[in-house]
PDB file of C-alpha atoms and ligand atoms in Angstrom:
ATOM      1  CA  UNK A   1      -0.189   0.115  -0.243  1.00 86.00           C
ATOM      2  CA  UNK A   2       1.086   3.299  -0.376  1.00 91.00           C
ATOM      3  CA  UNK A   3       0.896   5.702   1.955  1.00 95.00           C
ATOM      4  CA  UNK A   4       1.643   9.311   2.102  1.00 97.00           C
ATOM      5  CA  UNK A   5       3.143  11.162   5.288  1.00 96.00           C
ATOM      6  CA  UNK A   6       2.048  14.284   5.771  1.00 95.00           C
ATOM      7  CA  UNK A   7       5.483  16.177   7.321  1.00 92.00           C
ATOM      8  CA  UNK A   8       8.547  18.320   5.838  1.00 88.00           C
ATOM      9  CA  UNK A   9      10.285  16.893   8.975  1.00 91.00           C
ATOM     10  CA  UNK A  10      13.127  14.606   7.966  1.00 91.00           C
ATOM     11  CA  UNK A  11      13.820  13.741  11.947  1.00 91.00           C
ATOM     12  CA  UNK A  12      10.406  12.210  11.510  1.00 93.00           C
ATOM     13  CA  UNK A  13      10.423  10.700   8.629  1.00 93.00           C
ATOM     14  CA  UNK A  14      13.670   8.537   9.848  1.00 92.00           C
ATOM     15  CA  UNK A  15      11.573   7.480  12.745  1.00 91.00           C
ATOM     16  CA  UNK A  16       8.859   6.241  11.160  1.00 93.00           C
ATOM     17  CA  UNK A  17      10.243   4.497   8.687  1.00 92.00           C
ATOM     18  CA  UNK A  18      12.423   2.885  11.396  1.00 90.00           C
ATOM     19  CA  UNK A  19       9.454   1.087  12.425  1.00 90.00           C
ATOM     20  CA  UNK A  20       7.215   0.899   9.529  1.00 89.00           C
ATOM     21  CA  UNK A  21       9.812  -1.197   7.292  1.00 83.00           C
ATOM     22  CA  UNK A  22       9.433  -1.652   3.745  1.00 84.00           C
ATOM     23  CA  UNK A  23       6.103  -2.901   4.148  1.00 81.00           C
ATOM     24  CA  UNK A  24       3.762  -0.120   3.294  1.00 89.00           C
ATOM     25  CA  UNK A  25       5.297   2.493   0.159  1.00 92.00           C
ATOM     26  CA  UNK A  26       5.710   5.787   1.899  1.00 93.00           C
ATOM     27  CA  UNK A  27       6.434   8.412   0.585  1.00 95.00           C
ATOM     28  CA  UNK A  28       7.546  12.043   2.378  1.00 94.00           C
ATOM     29  CA  UNK A  29       5.537  15.180   0.922  1.00 95.00           C
ATOM     30  CA  UNK A  30       8.139  15.998  -1.050  1.00 94.00           C
ATOM     31  CA  UNK A  31       8.624  12.550  -2.697  1.00 93.00           C
ATOM     32  CA  UNK A  32       4.876  12.990  -3.239  1.00 94.00           C
ATOM     33  CA  UNK A  33       5.913  16.152  -5.416  1.00 95.00           C
ATOM     34  CA  UNK A  34       3.733  18.003  -2.368  1.00 95.00           C
ATOM     35  CA  UNK A  35       5.004  21.856  -1.289  1.00 94.00           C
ATOM     36  CA  UNK A  36       3.070  22.898   1.255  1.00 90.00           C
ATOM     37  CA  UNK A  37       3.678  24.228   4.861  1.00 85.00           C
ATOM     38  CA  UNK A  38       0.468  22.694   6.067  1.00 86.00           C
ATOM     39  CA  UNK A  39      -0.923  25.464   9.108  1.00 83.00           C
ATOM     40  CA  UNK A  40      -0.964  23.986  12.617  1.00 87.00           C
ATOM     41  CA  UNK A  41      -4.400  26.161  13.993  1.00 90.00           C
ATOM     42  CA  UNK A  42      -5.742  24.305  16.317  1.00 96.00           C
ATOM     43  CA  UNK A  43      -5.612  24.554  20.055  1.00 96.00           C
ATOM     44  CA  UNK A  44      -5.156  20.792  20.209  1.00 98.00           C
ATOM     45  CA  UNK A  45      -2.604  17.038  18.636  1.00 98.00           C
ATOM     46  CA  UNK A  46      -5.861  16.071  17.586  1.00 98.00           C
ATOM     47  CA  UNK A  47      -7.684  18.636  16.018  1.00 98.00           C
ATOM     48  CA  UNK A  48      -3.655  19.649  14.198  1.00 97.00           C
ATOM     49  CA  UNK A  49      -3.252  16.114  13.039  1.00 97.00           C
ATOM     50  CA  UNK A  50      -6.340  16.169  11.981  1.00 97.00           C
ATOM     51  CA  UNK A  51      -6.425  18.786   9.685  1.00 96.00           C
ATOM     52  CA  UNK A  52      -2.837  17.872   7.918  1.00 96.00           C
ATOM     53  CA  UNK A  53      -3.833  14.424   6.886  1.00 97.00           C
ATOM     54  CA  UNK A  54      -7.441  15.864   5.940  1.00 97.00           C
ATOM     55  CA  UNK A  55      -5.723  19.318   3.642  1.00 96.00           C
ATOM     56  CA  UNK A  56      -3.680  16.181   1.838  1.00 96.00           C
ATOM     57  CA  UNK A  57      -6.110  13.940   1.516  1.00 97.00           C
ATOM     58  CA  UNK A  58      -8.004  16.513  -0.388  1.00 96.00           C
ATOM     59  CA  UNK A  59      -4.756  17.509  -2.668  1.00 95.00           C
ATOM     60  CA  UNK A  60      -3.967  13.811  -3.265  1.00 95.00           C
ATOM     61  CA  UNK A  61      -6.939  11.407  -2.618  1.00 96.00           C
ATOM     62  CA  UNK A  62      -4.366   9.267  -1.945  1.00 96.00           C
ATOM     63  CA  UNK A  63      -4.237   7.164   1.265  1.00 96.00           C
ATOM     64  CA  UNK A  64      -1.978   8.924   4.342  1.00 97.00           C
ATOM     65  CA  UNK A  65      -1.075  10.006   7.736  1.00 97.00           C
ATOM     66  CA  UNK A  66      -0.164  12.320   9.432  1.00 97.00           C
ATOM     67  CA  UNK A  67       0.936  13.588  13.057  1.00 97.00           C
ATOM     68  CA  UNK A  68       1.361  16.190  15.714  1.00 97.00           C
ATOM     69  CA  UNK A  69       3.272  15.921  18.845  1.00 97.00           C
ATOM     70  CA  UNK A  70       3.462  18.230  21.672  1.00 98.00           C
ATOM     71  CA  UNK A  71       5.806  17.872  24.918  1.00 98.00           C
ATOM     72  CA  UNK A  72       3.267  18.560  28.007  1.00 98.00           C
ATOM     73  CA  UNK A  73       4.670  19.547  31.281  1.00 98.00           C
ATOM     74  CA  UNK A  74       3.603  18.928  34.267  1.00 98.00           C
ATOM     75  CA  UNK A  75       4.574  22.044  36.597  1.00 98.00           C
ATOM     76  CA  UNK A  76       3.811  24.504  33.262  1.00 98.00           C
ATOM     77  CA  UNK A  77       0.046  23.039  33.320  1.00 98.00           C
ATOM     78  CA  UNK A  78       0.837  20.622  29.859  1.00 98.00           C
ATOM     79  CA  UNK A  79       2.601  23.364  28.267  1.00 98.00           C
ATOM     80  CA  UNK A  80       4.427  23.895  25.636  1.00 98.00           C
ATOM     81  CA  UNK A  81       1.871  21.057  24.928  1.00 98.00           C
ATOM     82  CA  UNK A  82      -0.154  21.265  21.251  1.00 98.00           C
ATOM     83  CA  UNK A  83       2.221  24.995  20.878  1.00 96.00           C
ATOM     84  CA  UNK A  84       5.891  23.319  21.547  1.00 97.00           C
ATOM     85  CA  UNK A  85       6.873  24.168  17.570  1.00 94.00           C
ATOM     86  CA  UNK A  86       6.181  27.953  18.034  1.00 94.00           C
ATOM     87  CA  UNK A  87       7.170  27.754  21.828  1.00 97.00           C
ATOM     88  CA  UNK A  88       8.922  31.071  22.357  1.00 96.00           C
ATOM     89  CA  UNK A  89       7.020  33.098  19.634  1.00 94.00           C
ATOM     90  CA  UNK A  90       6.400  32.691  15.900  1.00 89.00           C
ATOM     91  CA  UNK A  91       9.157  31.135  13.795  1.00 85.00           C
ATOM     92  CA  UNK A  92      11.519  30.806  16.735  1.00 87.00           C
ATOM     93  CA  UNK A  93      14.227  27.753  16.921  1.00 94.00           C
ATOM     94  CA  UNK A  94      14.602  24.151  18.971  1.00 95.00           C
ATOM     95  CA  UNK A  95      17.189  26.472  20.888  1.00 97.00           C
ATOM     96  CA  UNK A  96      15.031  29.653  21.891  1.00 97.00           C
ATOM     97  CA  UNK A  97      12.032  26.766  22.491  1.00 97.00           C
ATOM     98  CA  UNK A  98      14.564  24.921  24.994  1.00 98.00           C
ATOM     99  CA  UNK A  99      15.858  27.795  26.739  1.00 98.00           C
ATOM    100  CA  UNK A 100      12.729  29.421  27.111  1.00 98.00           C
ATOM    101  CA  UNK A 101      11.601  26.081  28.493  1.00 98.00           C
ATOM    102  CA  UNK A 102      14.473  25.870  31.337  1.00 98.00           C
ATOM    103  CA  UNK A 103      13.660  29.691  32.283  1.00 98.00           C
ATOM    104  CA  UNK A 104       9.730  28.486  33.215  1.00 98.00           C
ATOM    105  CA  UNK A 105      10.740  25.367  34.928  1.00 98.00           C
ATOM    106  CA  UNK A 106      14.201  27.012  36.613  1.00 97.00           C
ATOM    107  CA  UNK A 107      12.181  27.729  40.438  1.00 96.00           C
ATOM    108  CA  UNK A 108       9.533  24.639  39.968  1.00 98.00           C
ATOM    109  CA  UNK A 109      11.335  20.933  41.801  1.00 97.00           C
ATOM    110  CA  UNK A 110       8.802  18.951  39.713  1.00 98.00           C
ATOM    111  CA  UNK A 111       9.816  18.693  36.314  1.00 98.00           C
ATOM    112  CA  UNK A 112       8.055  15.992  34.963  1.00 98.00           C
ATOM    113  CA  UNK A 113       6.928  15.813  31.404  1.00 98.00           C
ATOM    114  CA  UNK A 114       5.896  13.895  28.219  1.00 98.00           C
ATOM    115  CA  UNK A 115       6.223  13.645  25.054  1.00 98.00           C
ATOM    116  CA  UNK A 116       2.529  13.037  23.392  1.00 98.00           C
ATOM    117  CA  UNK A 117       1.859  11.844  19.667  1.00 98.00           C
ATOM    118  CA  UNK A 118      -0.481  11.898  17.676  1.00 98.00           C
ATOM    119  CA  UNK A 119      -1.400  10.242  14.359  1.00 98.00           C
ATOM    120  CA  UNK A 120      -4.293  11.045  12.083  1.00 98.00           C
ATOM    121  CA  UNK A 121      -4.478   8.144   9.562  1.00 98.00           C
ATOM    122  CA  UNK A 122      -6.469   8.423   6.021  1.00 98.00           C
ATOM    123  CA  UNK A 123      -7.655   5.336   4.481  1.00 96.00           C
ATOM    124  CA  UNK A 124      -9.687   5.507   1.103  1.00 94.00           C
ATOM    125  CA  UNK A 125     -11.715   8.719   3.097  1.00 95.00           C
ATOM    126  CA  UNK A 126     -12.050   7.638   6.387  1.00 97.00           C
ATOM    127  CA  UNK A 127      -9.790   8.847   9.404  1.00 98.00           C
ATOM    128  CA  UNK A 128      -9.245   7.218  12.221  1.00 98.00           C
ATOM    129  CA  UNK A 129      -6.325   8.322  15.783  1.00 98.00           C
ATOM    130  CA  UNK A 130      -3.898   6.745  17.514  1.00 98.00           C
ATOM    131  CA  UNK A 131      -1.781   7.762  19.991  1.00 98.00           C
ATOM    132  CA  UNK A 132       1.134   7.642  21.592  1.00 98.00           C
ATOM    133  CA  UNK A 133       3.066   8.755  25.220  1.00 98.00           C
ATOM    134  CA  UNK A 134       6.851   8.694  26.244  1.00 98.00           C
ATOM    135  CA  UNK A 135       6.879  10.134  29.825  1.00 98.00           C
ATOM    136  CA  UNK A 136      10.177  11.318  31.501  1.00 98.00           C
ATOM    137  CA  UNK A 137      12.117  14.385  32.568  1.00 98.00           C
ATOM    138  CA  UNK A 138      12.916  17.661  31.826  1.00 98.00           C
ATOM    139  CA  UNK A 139      16.745  18.389  32.303  1.00 98.00           C
ATOM    140  CA  UNK A 140      18.680  21.825  33.290  1.00 98.00           C
ATOM    141  CA  UNK A 141      21.387  21.082  31.022  1.00 98.00           C
ATOM    142  CA  UNK A 142      21.525  20.271  27.102  1.00 98.00           C
ATOM    143  CA  UNK A 143      23.005  16.767  26.694  1.00 98.00           C
ATOM    144  CA  UNK A 144      23.589  15.383  23.069  1.00 98.00           C
ATOM    145  CA  UNK A 145      23.699  16.235  19.967  1.00 98.00           C
ATOM    146  CA  UNK A 146      21.479  13.855  18.126  1.00 97.00           C
ATOM    147  CA  UNK A 147      17.801  14.138  17.215  1.00 95.00           C
ATOM    148  CA  UNK A 148      15.849  17.646  17.150  1.00 96.00           C
ATOM    149  CA  UNK A 149      13.607  19.311  18.930  1.00 97.00           C
ATOM    150  CA  UNK A 150      13.639  19.454  22.821  1.00 98.00           C
ATOM    151  CA  UNK A 151      15.336  15.630  22.708  1.00 98.00           C
ATOM    152  CA  UNK A 152      18.344  17.735  24.789  1.00 98.00           C
ATOM    153  CA  UNK A 153      16.723  18.359  27.713  1.00 98.00           C
ATOM    154  CA  UNK A 154      14.293  15.250  27.829  1.00 98.00           C
ATOM    155  CA  UNK A 155      15.274  11.751  29.800  1.00 98.00           C
ATOM    156  CA  UNK A 156      12.309   9.535  29.134  1.00 98.00           C
ATOM    157  CA  UNK A 157      11.016   7.010  32.323  1.00 98.00           C
ATOM    158  CA  UNK A 158      13.732   4.133  32.517  1.00 98.00           C
ATOM    159  CA  UNK A 159      16.654   5.887  31.029  1.00 98.00           C
ATOM    160  CA  UNK A 160      20.151   7.616  31.869  1.00 98.00           C
ATOM    161  CA  UNK A 161      20.425   9.228  28.512  1.00 98.00           C
ATOM    162  CA  UNK A 162      18.623  12.221  26.637  1.00 98.00           C
ATOM    163  CA  UNK A 163      17.151  11.447  23.298  1.00 98.00           C
ATOM    164  CA  UNK A 164      19.649  14.182  21.915  1.00 98.00           C
ATOM    165  CA  UNK A 165      22.466  11.544  23.685  1.00 98.00           C
ATOM    166  CA  UNK A 166      20.560   8.070  21.815  1.00 98.00           C
ATOM    167  CA  UNK A 167      20.695   6.579  18.205  1.00 97.00           C
ATOM    168  CA  UNK A 168      17.629   6.382  16.789  1.00 94.00           C
ATOM    169  CA  UNK A 169      17.083   2.977  17.529  1.00 94.00           C
ATOM    170  CA  UNK A 170      17.720   3.379  21.162  1.00 97.00           C
ATOM    171  CA  UNK A 171      14.996   6.304  20.930  1.00 96.00           C
ATOM    172  CA  UNK A 172      12.633   3.882  19.718  1.00 94.00           C
ATOM    173  CA  UNK A 173      13.028   1.560  22.587  1.00 96.00           C
ATOM    174  CA  UNK A 174      11.099   4.935  24.022  1.00 98.00           C
ATOM    175  CA  UNK A 175       9.674   7.195  21.859  1.00 97.00           C
ATOM    176  CA  UNK A 176       5.967   8.661  21.749  1.00 98.00           C
ATOM    177  CA  UNK A 177       6.660   8.350  18.221  1.00 96.00           C
ATOM    178  CA  UNK A 178       6.716   4.835  18.180  1.00 96.00           C
ATOM    179  CA  UNK A 179       4.114   3.996  19.932  1.00 97.00           C
ATOM    180  CA  UNK A 180       2.179   5.493  17.165  1.00 98.00           C
ATOM    181  CA  UNK A 181       3.396   3.985  14.669  1.00 96.00           C
ATOM    182  CA  UNK A 182       2.960   1.165  16.317  1.00 96.00           C
ATOM    183  CA  UNK A 183      -0.529   1.782  16.747  1.00 97.00           C
ATOM    184  CA  UNK A 184      -0.719   2.540  12.781  1.00 97.00           C
ATOM    185  CA  UNK A 185       0.844  -0.262  11.627  1.00 95.00           C
ATOM    186  CA  UNK A 186      -1.617  -2.851  13.579  1.00 95.00           C
ATOM    187  CA  UNK A 187      -4.310  -0.961  12.147  1.00 96.00           C
ATOM    188  CA  UNK A 188      -3.265  -1.541   8.399  1.00 94.00           C
ATOM    189  CA  UNK A 189      -1.922  -4.677   8.932  1.00 91.00           C
ATOM    190  CA  UNK A 190      -5.889  -5.888   9.840  1.00 88.00           C
ATOM    191  CA  UNK A 191      -7.139  -3.529   7.070  1.00 84.00           C
TER     192      UNK A 191
HETATM  193  P1  IMP B 201       4.990  19.084  15.203  1.00 57.69           P
HETATM  194  O1  IMP B 201       4.268  20.107  15.820  1.00 57.69           O
HETATM  195  O2  IMP B 201       4.624  17.846  15.835  1.00 57.69           O
HETATM  196  O3  IMP B 201       6.001  19.489  14.202  1.00 57.69           O
HETATM  197  O4  IMP B 201       5.555  19.169  17.038  1.00 57.69           O
HETATM  198  C1  IMP B 201       5.863  20.041  17.267  1.00 57.69           C
HETATM  199  C2  IMP B 201       7.153  20.057  18.050  1.00 57.69           C
HETATM  200  O5  IMP B 201       7.405  19.409  19.035  1.00 57.69           O
HETATM  201  C3  IMP B 201       9.040  20.274  17.263  1.00 57.69           C
HETATM  202  O6  IMP B 201       8.930  21.691  16.907  1.00 57.69           O
HETATM  203  C4  IMP B 201       9.699  19.786  18.319  1.00 57.69           C
HETATM  204  O7  IMP B 201      10.231  21.054  18.749  1.00 57.69           O
HETATM  205  C5  IMP B 201       8.634  19.087  19.251  1.00 57.69           C
HETATM  206  N1  IMP B 201       9.233  17.358  19.499  1.00 57.69           N
HETATM  207  C6  IMP B 201       8.266  16.651  18.778  1.00 57.69           C
HETATM  208  N2  IMP B 201       8.400  15.335  18.657  1.00 57.69           N
HETATM  209  C7  IMP B 201       9.526  15.700  18.933  1.00 57.69           C
HETATM  210  C8  IMP B 201      10.550  14.964  19.765  1.00 57.69           C
HETATM  211  O8  IMP B 201      10.562  13.472  19.093  1.00 57.69           O
HETATM  212  N3  IMP B 201      11.755  15.009  20.402  1.00 57.69           N
HETATM  213  C9  IMP B 201      11.283  16.656  20.850  1.00 57.69           C
HETATM  214  N4  IMP B 201      10.920  17.307  20.102  1.00 57.69           N
HETATM  215  C10 IMP B 201      10.345  17.130  20.040  1.00 57.69           C
END
């Protein structure tokens, strides 16, 4: 089955390809010849994931999926959450977002947080949603140079390295995205 993954984020593509394997033909937006940046205007991960997959399905009529992910920090009432990409403002870098997070957490004792991924898949016009969660802790200083986003300051529960200190295979032992993608693969396998 041919599936378009509605993202321009190469890190996400690599993480998801490692889970999906060769069983399904995964096309990125670029590989499908689609040159758009799909907006994420909503206030939930579910609504943004849905908007992305529905946009691509409308444009192509091809089965597709998208995902939206947020870092939900307990002591910040779930922020940055759905605003994770724009936490420090529109067009801000990963580094500026991390800086803001560390400042806002500086006086907090509870540094627990979780990544939550919502996948929206559309097969033959019908949408299904899946969720994957990775619990963990936000540390006080960056560690590691791999990965993307908040990876340098997040240690998943049960690990002693940040996501940015892990190989892709190690990150996928814990990852929110891996868990959501496994549910997607199980669903595709029974179609
Ligand atoms: P998106 O809206 O799903 O692209 O993700 C929002 C933001 O969350 C990204 O810009 C990253 O900063 C962050 N993010 C998403 N997934 C991860 C991850 O696996 N590790 C670290 N940060 C992530």
